[in-house]
Amino acid sequence: MYDFLDKVVLITGAARGIGFAIAESFAKAKATVLILDLNQEAIDTAVNRLIDLGGKAAGYMANVTNSKGIEELFARIIQEHGKIDALINNAGVTRDNLMLRMKEEEWDLVLNINLKGAFICSQKVFKHMMKARSGSIINIASVIGIMGNAGQANYAASKGGLIALTKSCAKEFASRNIRVNAVAPGFIETEMTATLSDEIRAEYAKVIPLNQMGSPLDVAKLCMFLASDESTYITGQTIAVDGGLTMH
Ligand SMILES: NC(=O)c1ccc[n+]([C@@H]2O[C@H](COP(=O)([O-])OP(=O)(O)OC[C@H]3O[C@@H](n4cnc5c(N)ncnc54)[C@H](O)[C@@H]3O)[C@@H](O)[C@H]2O)c1
């Protein structure tokens, strides 16, 4: 449906899970897909899978929290690929604990990767997108950033912060024709949730109006829309992909 021929899409944390599903969808739509992740072996496997599908892909080992490393990497990507049309800030982690037991290290790690990582990547890519006077930045937030969740104060704060970052960047970048939106997935079937029992899965489904968990592809489809010319009048929005779990 979408055609991203000659478009360069950079996705953080894309060696597996939702990020990889997003990478796969863009690769099938002819984009040049750049995977950024922590582990070289996992990156190579992911890139090879995309190439086997007939896609154009390259991988880069980097940590989104390393400001200098990201700045140098983005400059290298511009040299190698000429531009970055879309950045998808997807890298994210959880370190769940109840407030009383949460260690400061658990707070710092989650805030650093989920929120500061997106700040760093957005700031560094903005430099290049503003020269091109076009671009789309998509932040993968979470319904937890909207609703909160017991045992996830750090994660909820990071994703709520990411939604606020999205709105501020959208306002700052709009005059350069750069759009910034957030996607808030609900319960999505990934390696992480595959281990859940049928019972727990049924419990989750009960609170979801559409009565089922989502797939990484559901998230990928929205990312493609937000990166495409079909959404040129949409910026600063947070769109939930959650089967109706959150409505506002
Ligand atoms: N799975 C869900 O149900 C769900 C729901 C809502 C939101 N999300 C969000 O979607 C995104 C992807 O989630 P997922 O379930 O695919 O997770 P995942 O753990 O399967 O994948 C995350 C990827 O990010 C990479 N990563 C972690 N820290 C990094 C860093 N510092 N620098 C670069 N890469 C790093 C990991 O190596 C991994 O490949 C996350 O931001 C998550 O918070 C997931």
Short mmCIF file of C-alpha atoms and ligand atoms in Angstrom, two decimals:
data_model
loop_
_atom_site.label_atom_id
_atom_site.label_comp_id
_atom_site.label_asym_id
_atom_site.label_seq_id
_atom_site.Cartn_x
_atom_site.Cartn_y
_atom_site.Cartn_z
CA MET A 1 0.00 0.00 0.00
CA TYR A 2 2.73 2.49 0.98
CA ASP A 3 5.71 3.22 -1.21
CA PHE A 4 8.83 4.41 0.60
CA LEU A 5 11.18 4.03 -2.35
CA ASP A 6 14.19 6.39 -1.88
CA LYS A 7 13.17 7.06 1.75
CA VAL A 8 15.57 6.38 4.63
CA VAL A 9 13.96 5.21 7.88
CA LEU A 10 15.99 4.84 11.07
CA ILE A 11 14.53 2.73 13.88
CA THR A 12 16.11 2.43 17.32
CA GLY A 13 15.88 -0.86 19.21
CA ALA A 14 14.87 -2.60 16.00
CA ALA A 15 16.84 -5.86 16.24
CA ARG A 16 13.76 -7.58 17.66
CA GLY A 17 10.17 -7.18 18.87
CA ILE A 18 8.01 -4.25 17.82
CA GLY A 19 11.00 -2.38 16.34
CA PHE A 20 11.82 -5.30 14.06
CA ALA A 21 8.17 -5.59 12.94
CA ILE A 22 8.27 -1.88 12.06
CA ALA A 23 11.55 -2.44 10.18
CA GLU A 24 10.03 -5.37 8.27
CA SER A 25 6.99 -3.32 7.20
CA PHE A 26 9.11 -0.44 5.93
CA ALA A 27 11.47 -2.83 4.14
CA LYS A 28 8.50 -4.45 2.37
CA ALA A 29 7.41 -0.94 1.32
CA LYS A 30 10.83 -0.41 -0.34
CA ALA A 31 12.38 1.95 2.24
CA THR A 32 16.06 1.82 3.12
CA VAL A 33 15.79 0.61 6.70
CA LEU A 34 18.49 1.41 9.24
CA ILE A 35 18.46 -0.68 12.39
CA LEU A 36 20.11 0.75 15.51
CA ASP A 37 20.53 -1.56 18.49
CA LEU A 38 22.94 -2.70 21.20
CA ASN A 39 24.12 -6.13 20.08
CA GLN A 40 26.00 -6.64 16.80
CA GLU A 41 25.02 -10.29 16.37
CA ALA A 42 21.31 -9.52 16.84
CA ILE A 43 21.60 -6.55 14.46
CA ASP A 44 23.27 -8.71 11.77
CA THR A 45 20.56 -11.37 12.07
CA ALA A 46 17.82 -8.74 11.76
CA VAL A 47 19.47 -7.01 8.79
CA ASN A 48 19.94 -10.37 7.01
CA ARG A 49 16.27 -11.21 7.54
CA LEU A 50 15.26 -7.93 5.89
CA ILE A 51 17.66 -8.49 2.99
CA ASP A 52 16.29 -12.04 2.54
CA LEU A 53 12.84 -10.43 2.17
CA GLY A 54 14.24 -8.37 -0.71
CA GLY A 55 14.57 -5.22 1.41
CA LYS A 56 17.35 -2.65 1.65
CA ALA A 57 18.79 -2.53 5.15
CA ALA A 58 21.85 -1.68 7.21
CA GLY A 59 22.60 -2.03 10.89
CA TYR A 60 24.41 0.14 13.41
CA MET A 61 25.51 -0.79 16.91
CA ALA A 62 24.88 2.14 19.27
CA ASN A 63 23.38 3.03 22.62
CA VAL A 64 20.68 5.72 22.44
CA THR A 65 21.91 7.19 25.73
CA ASN A 66 25.37 7.96 24.32
CA SER A 67 24.96 11.52 23.07
CA LYS A 68 28.36 11.84 21.38
CA GLY A 69 28.11 8.38 19.85
CA ILE A 70 24.65 9.14 18.40
CA GLU A 71 25.82 12.50 17.00
CA GLU A 72 28.76 10.83 15.23
CA LEU A 73 26.65 7.94 14.03
CA PHE A 74 23.97 10.19 12.52
CA ALA A 75 26.66 12.22 10.71
CA ARG A 76 28.04 8.93 9.33
CA ILE A 77 24.55 7.81 8.25
CA ILE A 78 24.05 11.11 6.39
CA GLN A 79 27.35 10.49 4.57
CA GLU A 80 26.40 6.92 3.73
CA HIS A 81 22.70 7.37 2.90
CA GLY A 82 22.35 11.11 2.19
CA LYS A 83 19.45 11.76 4.60
CA ILE A 84 17.13 10.46 7.30
CA ASP A 85 13.47 10.87 6.32
CA ALA A 86 11.97 9.26 9.41
CA LEU A 87 13.27 8.48 12.89
CA ILE A 88 11.38 6.02 15.05
CA ASN A 89 12.38 6.21 18.72
CA ASN A 90 11.45 2.67 19.72
CA ALA A 91 14.27 1.52 22.04
CA GLY A 92 12.80 0.94 25.47
CA VAL A 93 13.15 -1.16 28.61
CA THR A 94 11.23 -1.99 31.78
CA ARG A 95 12.53 -2.48 35.33
CA ASP A 96 9.31 -3.00 37.27
CA ASN A 97 9.04 -2.59 41.01
CA LEU A 98 6.59 -1.16 43.50
CA MET A 99 7.35 2.43 44.52
CA LEU A 100 8.52 1.52 48.02
CA ARG A 101 11.01 -1.01 46.66
CA MET A 102 12.12 0.78 43.51
CA LYS A 103 15.84 1.40 43.45
CA GLU A 104 17.16 4.69 42.10
CA GLU A 105 19.18 2.67 39.57
CA GLU A 106 15.92 1.17 38.23
CA TRP A 107 14.42 4.64 37.94
CA ASP A 108 17.52 6.12 36.27
CA LEU A 109 18.01 3.30 33.77
CA VAL A 110 14.41 3.39 32.48
CA LEU A 111 14.26 7.20 32.32
CA ASN A 112 17.65 7.34 30.61
CA ILE A 113 16.88 4.88 27.85
CA ASN A 114 13.17 5.52 27.27
CA LEU A 115 13.11 9.31 27.64
CA LYS A 116 16.64 10.76 27.46
CA GLY A 117 17.49 8.38 24.60
CA ALA A 118 14.56 9.77 22.58
CA PHE A 119 15.62 13.34 23.49
CA ILE A 120 19.18 12.68 22.28
CA CYS A 121 18.16 10.98 19.03
CA SER A 122 15.51 13.64 18.26
CA GLN A 123 17.95 16.50 18.93
CA LYS A 124 20.67 14.95 16.77
CA VAL A 125 18.38 14.05 13.88
CA PHE A 126 16.72 17.50 13.95
CA LYS A 127 20.01 19.08 12.81
CA HIS A 128 19.87 17.04 9.60
CA MET A 129 16.10 17.12 9.06
CA MET A 130 15.97 20.93 9.43
CA LYS A 131 18.46 21.29 6.56
CA ALA A 132 16.29 18.98 4.46
CA ARG A 133 13.19 20.92 5.63
CA SER A 134 11.27 17.71 6.01
CA GLY A 135 11.02 14.73 8.32
CA SER A 136 8.84 12.62 10.55
CA ILE A 137 9.76 11.61 14.09
CA ILE A 138 7.69 8.90 15.75
CA ASN A 139 8.06 8.14 19.45
CA ILE A 140 6.92 4.73 20.65
CA ALA A 141 5.28 5.54 23.98
CA SER A 142 2.80 3.25 25.77
CA VAL A 143 -0.72 3.31 27.18
CA ILE A 144 1.03 3.07 30.56
CA GLY A 145 2.29 6.64 29.94
CA ILE A 146 -1.39 7.68 29.74
CA MET A 147 -2.97 5.49 32.44
CA GLY A 148 -0.10 4.80 34.86
CA ASN A 149 0.38 1.33 36.31
CA ALA A 150 1.15 -0.08 39.74
CA GLY A 151 4.70 -1.40 39.76
CA GLN A 152 5.73 0.68 36.76
CA ALA A 153 6.24 4.23 38.13
CA ASN A 154 9.54 4.56 36.29
CA TYR A 155 8.19 3.22 33.00
CA ALA A 156 4.97 5.27 33.22
CA ALA A 157 6.95 8.44 33.96
CA SER A 158 9.29 7.77 31.05
CA LYS A 159 6.43 7.20 28.59
CA GLY A 160 4.35 10.12 29.95
CA GLY A 161 7.48 12.25 29.56
CA LEU A 162 7.90 10.97 26.02
CA ILE A 163 4.37 12.09 25.18
CA ALA A 164 5.15 15.59 26.55
CA LEU A 165 8.47 15.63 24.65
CA THR A 166 6.52 14.75 21.50
CA LYS A 167 4.26 17.80 21.88
CA SER A 168 7.13 20.22 22.58
CA CYS A 169 9.20 18.96 19.65
CA ALA A 170 6.13 19.12 17.40
CA LYS A 171 5.74 22.81 18.28
CA GLU A 172 9.46 23.59 17.85
CA PHE A 173 9.98 21.64 14.64
CA ALA A 174 6.73 22.43 12.78
CA SER A 175 8.10 25.54 11.04
CA ARG A 176 10.80 23.32 9.49
CA ASN A 177 8.16 20.94 8.15
CA ILE A 178 9.16 18.22 10.61
CA ARG A 179 6.28 16.38 12.23
CA VAL A 180 6.54 14.64 15.59
CA ASN A 181 3.96 12.14 16.84
CA ALA A 182 3.72 9.43 19.47
CA VAL A 183 2.29 5.96 19.16
CA ALA A 184 0.98 4.39 22.36
CA PRO A 185 0.71 0.61 22.08
CA GLY A 186 -1.44 -1.33 24.54
CA PHE A 187 -1.00 -5.06 25.16
CA ILE A 188 1.01 -6.31 22.19
CA GLU A 189 1.97 -9.94 21.48
CA THR A 190 5.79 -10.01 21.60
CA GLU A 191 8.46 -12.45 22.85
CA MET A 192 7.94 -10.80 26.23
CA THR A 193 4.19 -11.51 26.37
CA ALA A 194 4.43 -14.92 24.61
CA THR A 195 5.26 -16.52 27.94
CA LEU A 196 1.96 -15.40 29.53
CA SER A 197 -0.51 -18.17 30.36
CA ASP A 198 -3.82 -18.41 28.49
CA GLU A 199 -5.53 -17.45 31.76
CA ILE A 200 -3.63 -14.15 32.12
CA ARG A 201 -4.11 -13.47 28.41
CA ALA A 202 -7.88 -13.94 28.84
CA GLU A 203 -7.83 -11.56 31.85
CA TYR A 204 -6.09 -8.91 29.74
CA ALA A 205 -8.51 -9.42 26.86
CA LYS A 206 -11.50 -8.84 29.18
CA VAL A 207 -10.54 -5.20 29.76
CA ILE A 208 -9.87 -4.50 26.07
CA PRO A 209 -13.02 -3.45 24.17
CA LEU A 210 -11.84 -5.23 21.01
CA ASN A 211 -11.28 -8.27 23.24
CA GLN A 212 -7.82 -9.32 22.10
CA MET A 213 -4.16 -8.39 22.31
CA GLY A 214 -2.60 -6.47 19.44
CA SER A 215 0.26 -7.51 17.17
CA PRO A 216 3.52 -5.70 16.41
CA LEU A 217 2.16 -5.30 12.89
CA ASP A 218 -0.72 -3.16 14.23
CA VAL A 219 1.90 -0.76 15.63
CA ALA A 220 3.95 -0.89 12.42
CA LYS A 221 0.94 0.05 10.27
CA LEU A 222 0.40 3.27 12.25
CA CYS A 223 4.12 4.11 12.03
CA MET A 224 3.95 3.76 8.26
CA PHE A 225 0.97 6.12 8.11
CA LEU A 226 2.72 8.69 10.33
CA ALA A 227 5.93 8.52 8.25
CA SER A 228 4.06 8.80 4.97
CA ASP A 229 2.64 11.73 3.01
CA GLU A 230 -0.84 10.51 4.00
CA SER A 231 -0.39 12.25 7.38
CA THR A 232 1.17 15.59 6.45
CA TYR A 233 -1.38 17.57 8.56
CA ILE A 234 -0.87 15.50 11.71
CA THR A 235 1.66 16.52 14.34
CA GLY A 236 1.98 16.54 18.14
CA GLN A 237 -0.52 13.69 18.50
CA THR A 238 -0.44 10.59 20.63
CA ILE A 239 -2.34 7.79 18.95
CA ALA A 240 -3.11 4.64 20.90
CA VAL A 241 -2.96 1.20 19.26
CA ASP A 242 -4.71 -0.61 22.07
CA GLY A 243 -8.00 -2.15 20.99
CA GLY A 244 -9.85 0.68 22.73
CA LEU A 245 -8.24 0.22 26.16
CA THR A 246 -7.70 3.96 26.57
CA MET A 247 -10.16 6.43 25.14
CA HIS A 248 -9.89 10.17 25.55
N1 LIG B 1 5.52 -5.11 24.05
C1 LIG B 1 4.51 -4.35 24.42
O1 LIG B 1 3.41 -4.86 24.73
C2 LIG B 1 4.64 -2.84 24.43
C3 LIG B 1 3.54 -2.08 24.80
C4 LIG B 1 3.67 -0.68 24.82
C5 LIG B 1 4.85 -0.09 24.44
N2 LIG B 1 5.91 -0.85 24.10
C6 LIG B 1 7.15 -0.15 23.72
O2 LIG B 1 7.56 -0.58 22.43
C7 LIG B 1 8.98 -0.52 22.32
C8 LIG B 1 9.52 -1.87 21.89
O3 LIG B 1 9.10 -2.85 22.83
P1 LIG B 1 9.35 -4.41 22.62
O4 LIG B 1 8.29 -5.13 23.37
O5 LIG B 1 9.56 -4.72 21.18
O6 LIG B 1 10.73 -4.58 23.45
P2 LIG B 1 11.99 -5.54 23.20
O7 LIG B 1 12.66 -5.66 24.52
O8 LIG B 1 11.59 -6.79 22.49
O9 LIG B 1 12.90 -4.68 22.20
C9 LIG B 1 13.55 -3.52 22.61
C10 LIG B 1 14.83 -3.35 21.79
O10 LIG B 1 15.46 -2.14 22.23
C11 LIG B 1 16.85 -2.38 22.34
N3 LIG B 1 17.44 -1.44 23.29
C12 LIG B 1 17.27 -1.43 24.65
N4 LIG B 1 18.02 -0.46 25.20
C13 LIG B 1 18.67 0.16 24.19
C14 LIG B 1 19.60 1.24 24.11
N5 LIG B 1 20.01 1.86 25.23
N6 LIG B 1 20.07 1.63 22.90
C15 LIG B 1 19.67 0.99 21.79
N7 LIG B 1 18.79 -0.04 21.78
C16 LIG B 1 18.31 -0.45 22.97
C17 LIG B 1 16.95 -3.83 22.82
O11 LIG B 1 18.25 -4.36 22.58
C18 LIG B 1 15.84 -4.49 22.01
O12 LIG B 1 16.31 -4.97 20.77
C19 LIG B 1 9.50 -0.09 23.71
O13 LIG B 1 9.73 1.31 23.72
C20 LIG B 1 8.33 -0.43 24.63
O14 LIG B 1 8.33 0.37 25.80
C21 LIG B 1 5.84 -2.22 24.09
#
